[in-house]
GROMACS .gro file of C-alpha atoms in nm:
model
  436
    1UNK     CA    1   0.000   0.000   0.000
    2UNK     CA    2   0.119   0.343  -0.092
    3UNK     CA    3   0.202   0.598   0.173
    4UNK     CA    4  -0.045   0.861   0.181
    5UNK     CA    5   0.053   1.159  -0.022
    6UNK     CA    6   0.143   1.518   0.152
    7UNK     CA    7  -0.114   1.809   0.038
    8UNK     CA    8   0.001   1.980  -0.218
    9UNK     CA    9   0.105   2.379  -0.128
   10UNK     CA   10   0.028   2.540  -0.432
   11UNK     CA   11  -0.310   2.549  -0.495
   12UNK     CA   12  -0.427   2.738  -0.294
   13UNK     CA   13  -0.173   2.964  -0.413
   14UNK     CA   14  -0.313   2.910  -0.762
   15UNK     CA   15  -0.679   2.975  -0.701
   16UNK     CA   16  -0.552   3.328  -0.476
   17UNK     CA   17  -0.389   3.414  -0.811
   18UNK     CA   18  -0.680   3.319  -1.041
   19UNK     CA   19  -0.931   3.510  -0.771
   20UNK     CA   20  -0.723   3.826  -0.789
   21UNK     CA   21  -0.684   3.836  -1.135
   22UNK     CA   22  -1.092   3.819  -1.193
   23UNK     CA   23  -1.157   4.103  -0.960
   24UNK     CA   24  -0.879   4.342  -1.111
   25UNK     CA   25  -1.085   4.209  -1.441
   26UNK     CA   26  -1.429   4.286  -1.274
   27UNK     CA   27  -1.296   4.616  -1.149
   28UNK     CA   28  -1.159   4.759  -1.497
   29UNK     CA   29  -1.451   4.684  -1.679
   30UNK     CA   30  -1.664   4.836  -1.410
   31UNK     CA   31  -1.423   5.143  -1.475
   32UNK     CA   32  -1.472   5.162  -1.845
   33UNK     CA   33  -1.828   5.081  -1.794
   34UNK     CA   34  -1.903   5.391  -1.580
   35UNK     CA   35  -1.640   5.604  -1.784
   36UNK     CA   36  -1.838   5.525  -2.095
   37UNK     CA   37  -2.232   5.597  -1.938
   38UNK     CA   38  -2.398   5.888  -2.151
   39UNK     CA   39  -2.426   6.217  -2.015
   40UNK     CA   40  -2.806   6.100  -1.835
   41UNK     CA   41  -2.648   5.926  -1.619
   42UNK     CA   42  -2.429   6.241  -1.481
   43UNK     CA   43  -2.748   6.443  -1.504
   44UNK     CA   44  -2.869   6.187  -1.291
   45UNK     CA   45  -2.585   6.191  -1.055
   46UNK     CA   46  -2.582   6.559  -1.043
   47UNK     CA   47  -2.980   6.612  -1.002
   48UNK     CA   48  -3.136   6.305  -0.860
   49UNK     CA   49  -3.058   6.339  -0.503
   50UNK     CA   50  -3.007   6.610  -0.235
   51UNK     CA   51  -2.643   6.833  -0.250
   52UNK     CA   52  -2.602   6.839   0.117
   53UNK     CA   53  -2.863   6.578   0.271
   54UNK     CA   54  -2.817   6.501   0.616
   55UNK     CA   55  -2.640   6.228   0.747
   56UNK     CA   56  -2.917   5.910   0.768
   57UNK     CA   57  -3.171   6.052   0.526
   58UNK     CA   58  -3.236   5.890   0.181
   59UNK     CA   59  -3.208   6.081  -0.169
   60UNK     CA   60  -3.479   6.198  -0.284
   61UNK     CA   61  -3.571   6.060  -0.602
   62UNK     CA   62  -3.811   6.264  -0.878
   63UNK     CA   63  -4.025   6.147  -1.106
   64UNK     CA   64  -3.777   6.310  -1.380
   65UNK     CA   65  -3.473   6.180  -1.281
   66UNK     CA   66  -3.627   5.827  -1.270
   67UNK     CA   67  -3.712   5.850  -1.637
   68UNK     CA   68  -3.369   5.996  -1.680
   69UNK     CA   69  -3.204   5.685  -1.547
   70UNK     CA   70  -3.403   5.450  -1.730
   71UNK     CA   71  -3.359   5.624  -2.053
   72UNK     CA   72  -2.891   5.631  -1.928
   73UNK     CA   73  -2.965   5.229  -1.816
   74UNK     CA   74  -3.112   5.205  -2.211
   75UNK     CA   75  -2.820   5.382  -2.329
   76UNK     CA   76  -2.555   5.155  -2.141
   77UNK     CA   77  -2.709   4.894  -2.291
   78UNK     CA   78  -2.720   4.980  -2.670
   79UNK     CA   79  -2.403   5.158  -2.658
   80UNK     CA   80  -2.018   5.002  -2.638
   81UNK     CA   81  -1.784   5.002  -2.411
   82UNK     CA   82  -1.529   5.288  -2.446
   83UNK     CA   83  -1.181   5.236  -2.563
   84UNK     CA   84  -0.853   5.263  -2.351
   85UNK     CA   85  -0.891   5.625  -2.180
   86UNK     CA   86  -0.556   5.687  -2.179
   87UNK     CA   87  -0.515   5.634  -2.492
   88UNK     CA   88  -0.769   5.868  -2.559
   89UNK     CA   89  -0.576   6.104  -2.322
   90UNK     CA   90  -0.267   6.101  -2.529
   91UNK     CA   91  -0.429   6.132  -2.872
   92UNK     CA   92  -0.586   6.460  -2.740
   93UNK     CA   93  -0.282   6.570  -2.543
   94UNK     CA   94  -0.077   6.528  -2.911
   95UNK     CA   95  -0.327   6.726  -3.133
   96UNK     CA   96  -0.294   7.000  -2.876
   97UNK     CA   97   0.073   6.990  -2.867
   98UNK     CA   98   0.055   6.960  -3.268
   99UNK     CA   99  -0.179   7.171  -3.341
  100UNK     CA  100   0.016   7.514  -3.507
  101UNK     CA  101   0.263   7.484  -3.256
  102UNK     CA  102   0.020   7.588  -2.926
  103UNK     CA  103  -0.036   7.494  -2.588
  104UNK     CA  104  -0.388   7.490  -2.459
  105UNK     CA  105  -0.407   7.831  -2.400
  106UNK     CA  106  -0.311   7.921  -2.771
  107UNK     CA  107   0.063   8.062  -2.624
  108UNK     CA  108   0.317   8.033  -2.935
  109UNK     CA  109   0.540   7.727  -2.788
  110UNK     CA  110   0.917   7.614  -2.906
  111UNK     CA  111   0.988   7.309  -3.046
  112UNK     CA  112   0.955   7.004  -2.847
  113UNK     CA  113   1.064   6.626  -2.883
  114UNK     CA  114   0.823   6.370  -2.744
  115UNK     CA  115   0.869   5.973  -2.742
  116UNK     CA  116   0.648   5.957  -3.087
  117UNK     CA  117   0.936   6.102  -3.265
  118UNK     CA  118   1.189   5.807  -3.245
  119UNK     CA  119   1.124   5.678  -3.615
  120UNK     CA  120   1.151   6.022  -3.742
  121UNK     CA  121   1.458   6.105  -3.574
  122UNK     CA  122   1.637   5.775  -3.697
  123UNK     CA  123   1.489   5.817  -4.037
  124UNK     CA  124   1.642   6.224  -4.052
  125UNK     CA  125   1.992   6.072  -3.949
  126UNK     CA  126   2.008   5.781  -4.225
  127UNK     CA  127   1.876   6.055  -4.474
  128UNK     CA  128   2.172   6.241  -4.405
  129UNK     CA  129   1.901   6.554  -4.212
  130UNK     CA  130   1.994   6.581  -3.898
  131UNK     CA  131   2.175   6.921  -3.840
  132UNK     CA  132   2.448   6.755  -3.671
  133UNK     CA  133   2.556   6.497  -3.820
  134UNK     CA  134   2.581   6.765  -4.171
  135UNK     CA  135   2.798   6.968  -3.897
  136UNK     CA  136   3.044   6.681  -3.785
  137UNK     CA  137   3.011   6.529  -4.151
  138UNK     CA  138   3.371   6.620  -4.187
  139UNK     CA  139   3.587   6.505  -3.913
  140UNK     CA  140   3.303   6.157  -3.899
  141UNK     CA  141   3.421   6.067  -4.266
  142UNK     CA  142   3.760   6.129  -4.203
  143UNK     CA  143   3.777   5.881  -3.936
  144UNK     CA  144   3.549   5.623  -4.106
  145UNK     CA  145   3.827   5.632  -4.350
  146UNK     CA  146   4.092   5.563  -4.087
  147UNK     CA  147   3.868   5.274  -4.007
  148UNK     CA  148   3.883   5.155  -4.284
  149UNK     CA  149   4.295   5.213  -4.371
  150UNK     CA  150   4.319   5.030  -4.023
  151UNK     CA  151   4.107   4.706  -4.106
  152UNK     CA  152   4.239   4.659  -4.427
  153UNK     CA  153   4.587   4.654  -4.265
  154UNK     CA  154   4.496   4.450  -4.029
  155UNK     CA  155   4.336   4.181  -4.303
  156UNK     CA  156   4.641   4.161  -4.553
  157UNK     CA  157   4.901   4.229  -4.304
  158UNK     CA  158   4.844   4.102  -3.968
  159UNK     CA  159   5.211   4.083  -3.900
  160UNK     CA  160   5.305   4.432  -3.967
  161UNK     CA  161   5.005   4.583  -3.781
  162UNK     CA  162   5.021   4.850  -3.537
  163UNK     CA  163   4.872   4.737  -3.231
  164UNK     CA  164   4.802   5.020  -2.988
  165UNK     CA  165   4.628   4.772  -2.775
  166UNK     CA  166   4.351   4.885  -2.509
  167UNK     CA  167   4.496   5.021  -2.210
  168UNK     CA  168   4.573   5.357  -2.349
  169UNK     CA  169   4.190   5.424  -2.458
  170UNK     CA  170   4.081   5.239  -2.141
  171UNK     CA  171   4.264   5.493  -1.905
  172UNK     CA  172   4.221   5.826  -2.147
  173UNK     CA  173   3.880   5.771  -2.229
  174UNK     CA  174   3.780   5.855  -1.850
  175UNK     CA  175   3.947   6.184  -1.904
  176UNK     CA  176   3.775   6.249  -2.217
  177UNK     CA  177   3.445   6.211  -2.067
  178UNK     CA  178   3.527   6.444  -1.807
  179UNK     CA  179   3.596   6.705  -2.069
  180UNK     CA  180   3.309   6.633  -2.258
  181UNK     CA  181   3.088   6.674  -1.980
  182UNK     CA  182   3.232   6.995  -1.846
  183UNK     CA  183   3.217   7.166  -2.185
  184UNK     CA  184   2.838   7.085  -2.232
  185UNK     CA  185   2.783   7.187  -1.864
  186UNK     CA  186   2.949   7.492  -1.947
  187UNK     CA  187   2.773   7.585  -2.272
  188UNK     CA  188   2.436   7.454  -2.131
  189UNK     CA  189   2.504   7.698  -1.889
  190UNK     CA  190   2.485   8.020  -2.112
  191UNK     CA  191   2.192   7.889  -2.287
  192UNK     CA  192   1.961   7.854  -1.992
  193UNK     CA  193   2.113   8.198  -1.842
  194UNK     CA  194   1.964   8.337  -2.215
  195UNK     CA  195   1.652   8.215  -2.130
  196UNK     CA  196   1.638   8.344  -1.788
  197UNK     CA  197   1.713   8.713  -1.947
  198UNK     CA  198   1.443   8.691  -2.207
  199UNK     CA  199   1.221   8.559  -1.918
  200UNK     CA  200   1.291   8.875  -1.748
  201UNK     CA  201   1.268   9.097  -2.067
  202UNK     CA  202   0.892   8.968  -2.065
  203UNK     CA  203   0.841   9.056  -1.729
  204UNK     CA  204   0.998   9.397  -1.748
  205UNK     CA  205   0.814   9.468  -2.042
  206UNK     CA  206   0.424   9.364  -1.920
  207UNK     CA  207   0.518   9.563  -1.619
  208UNK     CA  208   0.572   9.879  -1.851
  209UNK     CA  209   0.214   9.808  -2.047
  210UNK     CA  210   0.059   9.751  -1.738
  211UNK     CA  211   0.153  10.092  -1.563
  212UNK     CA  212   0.196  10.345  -1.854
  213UNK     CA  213  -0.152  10.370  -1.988
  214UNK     CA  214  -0.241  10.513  -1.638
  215UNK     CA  215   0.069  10.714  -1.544
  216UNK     CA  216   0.101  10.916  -1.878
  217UNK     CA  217  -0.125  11.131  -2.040
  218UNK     CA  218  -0.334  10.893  -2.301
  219UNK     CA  219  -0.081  11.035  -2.643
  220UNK     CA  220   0.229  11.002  -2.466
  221UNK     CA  221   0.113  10.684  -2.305
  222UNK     CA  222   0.039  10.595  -2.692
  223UNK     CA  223   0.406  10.691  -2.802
  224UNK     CA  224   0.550  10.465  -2.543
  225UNK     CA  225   0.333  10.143  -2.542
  226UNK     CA  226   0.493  10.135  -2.964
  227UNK     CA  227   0.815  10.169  -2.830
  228UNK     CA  228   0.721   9.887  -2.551
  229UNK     CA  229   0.637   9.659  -2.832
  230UNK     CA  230   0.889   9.754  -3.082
  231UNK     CA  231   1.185   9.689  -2.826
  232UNK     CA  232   1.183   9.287  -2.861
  233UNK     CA  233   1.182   9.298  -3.220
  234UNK     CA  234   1.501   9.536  -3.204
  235UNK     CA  235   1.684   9.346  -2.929
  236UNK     CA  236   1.592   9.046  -3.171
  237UNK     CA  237   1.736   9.201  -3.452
  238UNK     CA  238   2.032   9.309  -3.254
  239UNK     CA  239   2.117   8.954  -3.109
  240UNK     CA  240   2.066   8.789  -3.416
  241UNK     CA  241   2.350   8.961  -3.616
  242UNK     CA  242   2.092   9.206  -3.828
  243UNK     CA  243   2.179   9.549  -3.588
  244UNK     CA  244   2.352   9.708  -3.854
  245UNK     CA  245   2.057   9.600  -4.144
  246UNK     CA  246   1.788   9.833  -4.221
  247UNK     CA  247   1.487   9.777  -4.040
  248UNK     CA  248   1.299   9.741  -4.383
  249UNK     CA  249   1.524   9.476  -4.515
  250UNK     CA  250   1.458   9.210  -4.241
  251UNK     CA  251   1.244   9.003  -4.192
  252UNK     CA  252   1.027   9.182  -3.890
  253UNK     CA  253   1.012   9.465  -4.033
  254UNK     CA  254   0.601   9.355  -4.041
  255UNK     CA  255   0.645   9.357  -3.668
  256UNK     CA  256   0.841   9.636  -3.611
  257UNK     CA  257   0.757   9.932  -3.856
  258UNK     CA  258   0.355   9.966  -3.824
  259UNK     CA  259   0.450  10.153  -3.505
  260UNK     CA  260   0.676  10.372  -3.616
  261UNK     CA  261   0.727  10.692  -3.813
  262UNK     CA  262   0.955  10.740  -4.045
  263UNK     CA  263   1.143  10.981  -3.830
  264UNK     CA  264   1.174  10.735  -3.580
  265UNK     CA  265   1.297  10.468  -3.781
  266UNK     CA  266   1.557  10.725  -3.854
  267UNK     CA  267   1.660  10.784  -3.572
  268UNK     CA  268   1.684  10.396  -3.438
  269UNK     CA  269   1.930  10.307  -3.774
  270UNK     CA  270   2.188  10.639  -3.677
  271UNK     CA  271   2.229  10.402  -3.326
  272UNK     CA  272   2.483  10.128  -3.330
  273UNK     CA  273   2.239   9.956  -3.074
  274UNK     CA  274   1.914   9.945  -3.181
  275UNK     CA  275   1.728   9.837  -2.866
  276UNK     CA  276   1.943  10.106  -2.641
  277UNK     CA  277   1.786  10.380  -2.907
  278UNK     CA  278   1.416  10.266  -2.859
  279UNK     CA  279   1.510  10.237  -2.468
  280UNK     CA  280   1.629  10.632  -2.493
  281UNK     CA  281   1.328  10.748  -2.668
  282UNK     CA  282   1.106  10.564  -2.401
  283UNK     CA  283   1.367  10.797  -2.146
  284UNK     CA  284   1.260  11.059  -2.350
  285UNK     CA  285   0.896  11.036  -2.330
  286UNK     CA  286   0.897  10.955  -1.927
  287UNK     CA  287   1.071  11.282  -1.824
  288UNK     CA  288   0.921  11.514  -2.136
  289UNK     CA  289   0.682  11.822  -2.034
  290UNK     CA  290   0.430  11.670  -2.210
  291UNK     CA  291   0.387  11.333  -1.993
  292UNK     CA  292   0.239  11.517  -1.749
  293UNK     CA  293  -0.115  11.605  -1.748
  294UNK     CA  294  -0.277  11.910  -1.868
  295UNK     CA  295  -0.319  12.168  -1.568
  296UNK     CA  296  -0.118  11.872  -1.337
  297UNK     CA  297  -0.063  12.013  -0.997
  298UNK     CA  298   0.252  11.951  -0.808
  299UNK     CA  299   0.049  11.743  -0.587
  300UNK     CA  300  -0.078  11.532  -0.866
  301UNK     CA  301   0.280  11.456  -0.970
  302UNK     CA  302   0.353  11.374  -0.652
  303UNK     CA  303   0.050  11.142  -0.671
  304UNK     CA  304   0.190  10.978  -0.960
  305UNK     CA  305   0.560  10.977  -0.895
  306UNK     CA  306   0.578  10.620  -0.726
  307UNK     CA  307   0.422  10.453  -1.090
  308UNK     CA  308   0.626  10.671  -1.302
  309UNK     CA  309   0.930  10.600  -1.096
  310UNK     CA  310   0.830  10.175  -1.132
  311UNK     CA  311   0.870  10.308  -1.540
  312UNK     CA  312   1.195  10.450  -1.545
  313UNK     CA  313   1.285  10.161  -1.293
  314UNK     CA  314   1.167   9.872  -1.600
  315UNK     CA  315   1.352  10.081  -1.873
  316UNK     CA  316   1.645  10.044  -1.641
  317UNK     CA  317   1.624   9.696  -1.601
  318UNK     CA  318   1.533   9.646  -2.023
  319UNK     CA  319   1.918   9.812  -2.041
  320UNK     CA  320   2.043   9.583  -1.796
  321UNK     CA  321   1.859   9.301  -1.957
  322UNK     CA  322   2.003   9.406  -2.304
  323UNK     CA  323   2.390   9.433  -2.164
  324UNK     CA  324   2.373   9.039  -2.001
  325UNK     CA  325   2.229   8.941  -2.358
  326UNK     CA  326   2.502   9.136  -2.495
  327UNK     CA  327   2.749   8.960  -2.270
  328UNK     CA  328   2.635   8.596  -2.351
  329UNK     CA  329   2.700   8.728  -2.740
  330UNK     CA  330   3.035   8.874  -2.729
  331UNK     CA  331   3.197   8.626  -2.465
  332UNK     CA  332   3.241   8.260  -2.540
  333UNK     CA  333   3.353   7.964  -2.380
  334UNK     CA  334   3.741   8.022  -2.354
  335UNK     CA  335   3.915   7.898  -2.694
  336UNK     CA  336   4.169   7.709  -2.531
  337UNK     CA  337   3.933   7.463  -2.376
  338UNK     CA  338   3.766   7.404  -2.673
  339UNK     CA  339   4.117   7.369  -2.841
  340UNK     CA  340   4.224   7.132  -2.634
  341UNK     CA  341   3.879   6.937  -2.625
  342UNK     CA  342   3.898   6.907  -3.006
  343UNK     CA  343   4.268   6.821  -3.028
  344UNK     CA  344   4.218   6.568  -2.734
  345UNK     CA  345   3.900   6.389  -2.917
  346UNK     CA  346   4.060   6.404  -3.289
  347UNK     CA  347   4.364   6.172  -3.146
  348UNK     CA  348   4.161   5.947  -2.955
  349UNK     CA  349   3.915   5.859  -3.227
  350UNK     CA  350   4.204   5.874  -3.507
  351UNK     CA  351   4.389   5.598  -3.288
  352UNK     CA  352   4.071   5.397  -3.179
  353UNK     CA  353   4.064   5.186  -3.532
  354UNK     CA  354   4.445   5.040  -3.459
  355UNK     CA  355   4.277   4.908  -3.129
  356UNK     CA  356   3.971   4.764  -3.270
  357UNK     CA  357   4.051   4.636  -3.581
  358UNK     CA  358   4.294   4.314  -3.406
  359UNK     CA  359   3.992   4.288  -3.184
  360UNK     CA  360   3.693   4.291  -3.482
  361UNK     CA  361   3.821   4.279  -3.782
  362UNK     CA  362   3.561   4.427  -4.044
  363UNK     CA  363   3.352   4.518  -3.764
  364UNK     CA  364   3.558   4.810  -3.634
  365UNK     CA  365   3.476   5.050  -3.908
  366UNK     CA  366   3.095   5.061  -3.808
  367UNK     CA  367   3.209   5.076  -3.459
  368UNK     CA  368   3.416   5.290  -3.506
  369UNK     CA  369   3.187   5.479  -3.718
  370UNK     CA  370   2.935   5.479  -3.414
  371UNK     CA  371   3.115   5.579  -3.177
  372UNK     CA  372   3.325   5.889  -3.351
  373UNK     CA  373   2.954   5.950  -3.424
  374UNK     CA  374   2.820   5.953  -3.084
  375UNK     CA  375   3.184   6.167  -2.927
  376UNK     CA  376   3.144   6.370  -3.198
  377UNK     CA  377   2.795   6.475  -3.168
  378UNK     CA  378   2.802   6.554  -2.771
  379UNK     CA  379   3.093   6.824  -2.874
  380UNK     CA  380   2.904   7.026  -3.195
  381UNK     CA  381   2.598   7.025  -2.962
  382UNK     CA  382   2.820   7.224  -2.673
  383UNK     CA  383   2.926   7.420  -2.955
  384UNK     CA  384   2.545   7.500  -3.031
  385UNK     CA  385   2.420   7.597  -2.720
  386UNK     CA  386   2.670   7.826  -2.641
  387UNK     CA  387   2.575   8.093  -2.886
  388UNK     CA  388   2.242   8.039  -2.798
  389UNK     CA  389   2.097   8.388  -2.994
  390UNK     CA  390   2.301   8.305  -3.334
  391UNK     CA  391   2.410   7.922  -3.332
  392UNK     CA  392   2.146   7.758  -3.271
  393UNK     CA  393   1.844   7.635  -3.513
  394UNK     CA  394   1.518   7.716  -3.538
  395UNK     CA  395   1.497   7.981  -3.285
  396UNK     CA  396   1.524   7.733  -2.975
  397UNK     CA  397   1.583   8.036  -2.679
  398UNK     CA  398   1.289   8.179  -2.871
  399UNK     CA  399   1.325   8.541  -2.937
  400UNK     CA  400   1.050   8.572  -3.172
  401UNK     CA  401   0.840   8.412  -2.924
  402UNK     CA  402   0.917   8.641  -2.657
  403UNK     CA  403   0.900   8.940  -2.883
  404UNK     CA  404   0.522   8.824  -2.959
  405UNK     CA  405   0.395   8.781  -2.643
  406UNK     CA  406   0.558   9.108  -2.554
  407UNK     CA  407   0.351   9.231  -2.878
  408UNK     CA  408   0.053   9.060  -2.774
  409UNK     CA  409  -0.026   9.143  -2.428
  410UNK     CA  410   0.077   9.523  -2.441
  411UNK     CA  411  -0.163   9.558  -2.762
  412UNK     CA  412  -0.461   9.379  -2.494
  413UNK     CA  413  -0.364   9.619  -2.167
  414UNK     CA  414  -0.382   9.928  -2.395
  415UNK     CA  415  -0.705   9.824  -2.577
  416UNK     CA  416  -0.838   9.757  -2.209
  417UNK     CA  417  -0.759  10.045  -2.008
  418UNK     CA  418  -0.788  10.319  -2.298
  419UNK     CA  419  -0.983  10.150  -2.541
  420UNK     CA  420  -0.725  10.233  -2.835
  421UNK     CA  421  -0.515  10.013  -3.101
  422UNK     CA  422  -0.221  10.073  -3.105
  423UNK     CA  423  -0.145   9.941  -3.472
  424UNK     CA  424  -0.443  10.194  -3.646
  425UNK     CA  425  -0.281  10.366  -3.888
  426UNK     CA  426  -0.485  10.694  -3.767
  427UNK     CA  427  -0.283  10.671  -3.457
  428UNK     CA  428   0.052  10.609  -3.627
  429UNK     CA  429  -0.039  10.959  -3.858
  430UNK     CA  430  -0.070  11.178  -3.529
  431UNK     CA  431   0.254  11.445  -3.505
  432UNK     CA  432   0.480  11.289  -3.236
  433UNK     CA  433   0.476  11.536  -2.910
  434UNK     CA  434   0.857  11.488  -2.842
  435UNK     CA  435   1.134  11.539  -3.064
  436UNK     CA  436   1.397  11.227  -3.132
   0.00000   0.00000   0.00000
């Protein structure tokens, strides 16, 4: 006779498993079914019973909101189950994102990569369009050519082959990294402290439209809101390279010359600086005779000293604002760091094939190819951020942005608080009270 057998352990374990996974079943659909009721069922929810009944009495149900129910239980019935919210979610969240390059307040947003873009990234790098890769094209076929020189050596003449062997790489390749990662630190550096300026240049600047169309008279408070809106577009200009174009030749001069005479545009192209000459007319216009009011009593300017003094503090700041810019622009990232960084990374990827080719064979020039690619790459995008106003592609610290929003909002405070345009051309044709 057999021995009795010992109870198995496991299925209990088995049917906890099998339990658990048919409530997490039960309570998903259950999700999706109440996610997917009709819009009776939340009139239901919303009207059938009491909004603050007290604690042990029962909702009140009305003869409406019965038929309501019935009519959302007939619904549920006829109609699906909805798909995967989230999915929904992300659908909508990319047609917002998409959508002429918006948020979901219509703001003007930069350029952003999300996780969809993969496939178009890879395919804009084997088409030879990635910016990048046509910037390191150079130095990246150079060394797939070394690659190459080096394999083939190492094929039909093993015994005359230079053999670096690893241990040199090994031990400089730390080093490299280091330098690597200091220089992008570095240029990252100036590029976010560009966008922290221009951040400020849009706060400066609201805080002018805000308080001028109450602390000037309502013409001279005209006269400066253009200049307010004109600034952005000059500092643009001025950042970009285009300071010594005429205004009429670039391209925002749609932006820029609708609010201004031609005397004044005469005056801005004798400066060097364009945004310091639309920052001395607005100095102009603050401390004129004519930005005070008609018949204003000493009092009253004593009244409206503290806002006028917050304007002449903002056009202070706009100057300091337009001297950091100024600094990012005229010094870079010492040259003898990024001498040495380039002379350090040619050597190491010019030697790297007579190291992999005893090692792979064939297979070292796509390695090698890779990784010169990848080295390469992390340098020219250092090199890109840290002229952030000039270098870099598509407008990424966003200066036309800025500028718009600038444009924007003081066009809204002045049609608010004095119920005027400032882009009608009736406006523009009124004689200027100060001289330029």
């Amino acid at each position: 006779r057999p021995p009795p057998r010992a109870p198995s352990r496991a299925r209990p374990r088995v049917k906890m498993k099998v339990f658990l996974s048919i409530a997490a079943s039960v309570l998903v659909l259950q999700s999706l079914q109440i996610s997917a009721a009709p819009a009776a069922v939340k009139a239901f929810n919303r009207n059938g019973f009491r909004a603050r009944s007290p604690v042990g009495a029962r909702p009140r149900l009305t003869t409406a909101t019965k038929s309501t129910f019935m009519a959302a239980n007939e619904g549920l019935k006829k109609k699906p189950l909805m798909k995967n919210p989230l999915r929904a979610v992300g659908q909508l969240a990319k047609k917002v994102a998409v959508k002429g390059g918006l948020n979901a307040r219509g703001t003007p947003r930069g350029q952003r990569y999300t996780s969809q873009d993969w496939f178009r990234n890879i395919k804009s790098l084997f088409l030879f369009q990635s910016d990048i890769l046509q910037r390191i094209s150079g130095h990246l076929t150079f060394n797939i050519l070394l690659a190459f020189i080096g394999a083939a050596w190492f094929h039909y003449s093993p015994e005359n082959f230079l053999n670096l062997g690893t241990i040199g790489h090994t031990l400089s390749g730390a080093a490299l990294s280091l330098l690597l990662v200091f220089r992008t630190n570095s240029a990252y550096d100036r590029f976010w402290e560009a966008r922290k300026i221009l951040g400020s240049v849009v706060d400066n600047s609201r805080g002018l439209a805000r308080i001028a169309p109450t602390a000037l008279p309502p013409k001279a408070a005209a006269e400066f809101g253009r200049m307010i809106i004109a600034f952005p577009y000059c500092l643009r200009l001025h950042l970009t390279g285009r300071g010594q174009i005429p205004i009429k030749d670039t391209s925002d001069a749609p932006d820029v010359l609708p609010f201004f005479s031609q005397k004044q545009v005469d005056t801005i192209e004798s400066y060097f600086s364009k945004p310091f000459a639309v920052l001395s007319i607005m100095n102009q216009i603050l401390h004129a005779q004519q930005s005070k009011y008609p018949g204003e009593s000493p009092e009253g300017t004593l009244e409206m000293l503290p806002q006028r003094h917050i304007l002449q503090r903002n056009v202070n700041l706009l100057a300091a604002n337009t001297g950091a810019c100024e600094r990012i622009l005229g010094c870079p990232v010492p040259l003898s760091y990024s001498r040495h960084l380039s002379r350090y990374l040619t050597l190491w990827s010019g030697t790297l094939p007579f190291v992999l080719a005893p090692l792979l064979g064939w297979w070292s020039v796509p390695v090698t190819a890779a990784v010169c690619w990848s080295l390469f790459s992390i340098e020219e995008v250092g090199h890109m951020i840290e002229e952030p106003f000039a270098a870099l592609p598509y407008d990424q610290v966003q200066t036309k942005r800025v500028a718009d929003v600038i444009k924007r909002d003081t066009l809204a405070m002045y049609r608010q608080q004095l119920g005027i345009n400032l882009e009608d051309e009736e406006l523009k044709q009124v004689q200027p009270a100060f001289a330029y």
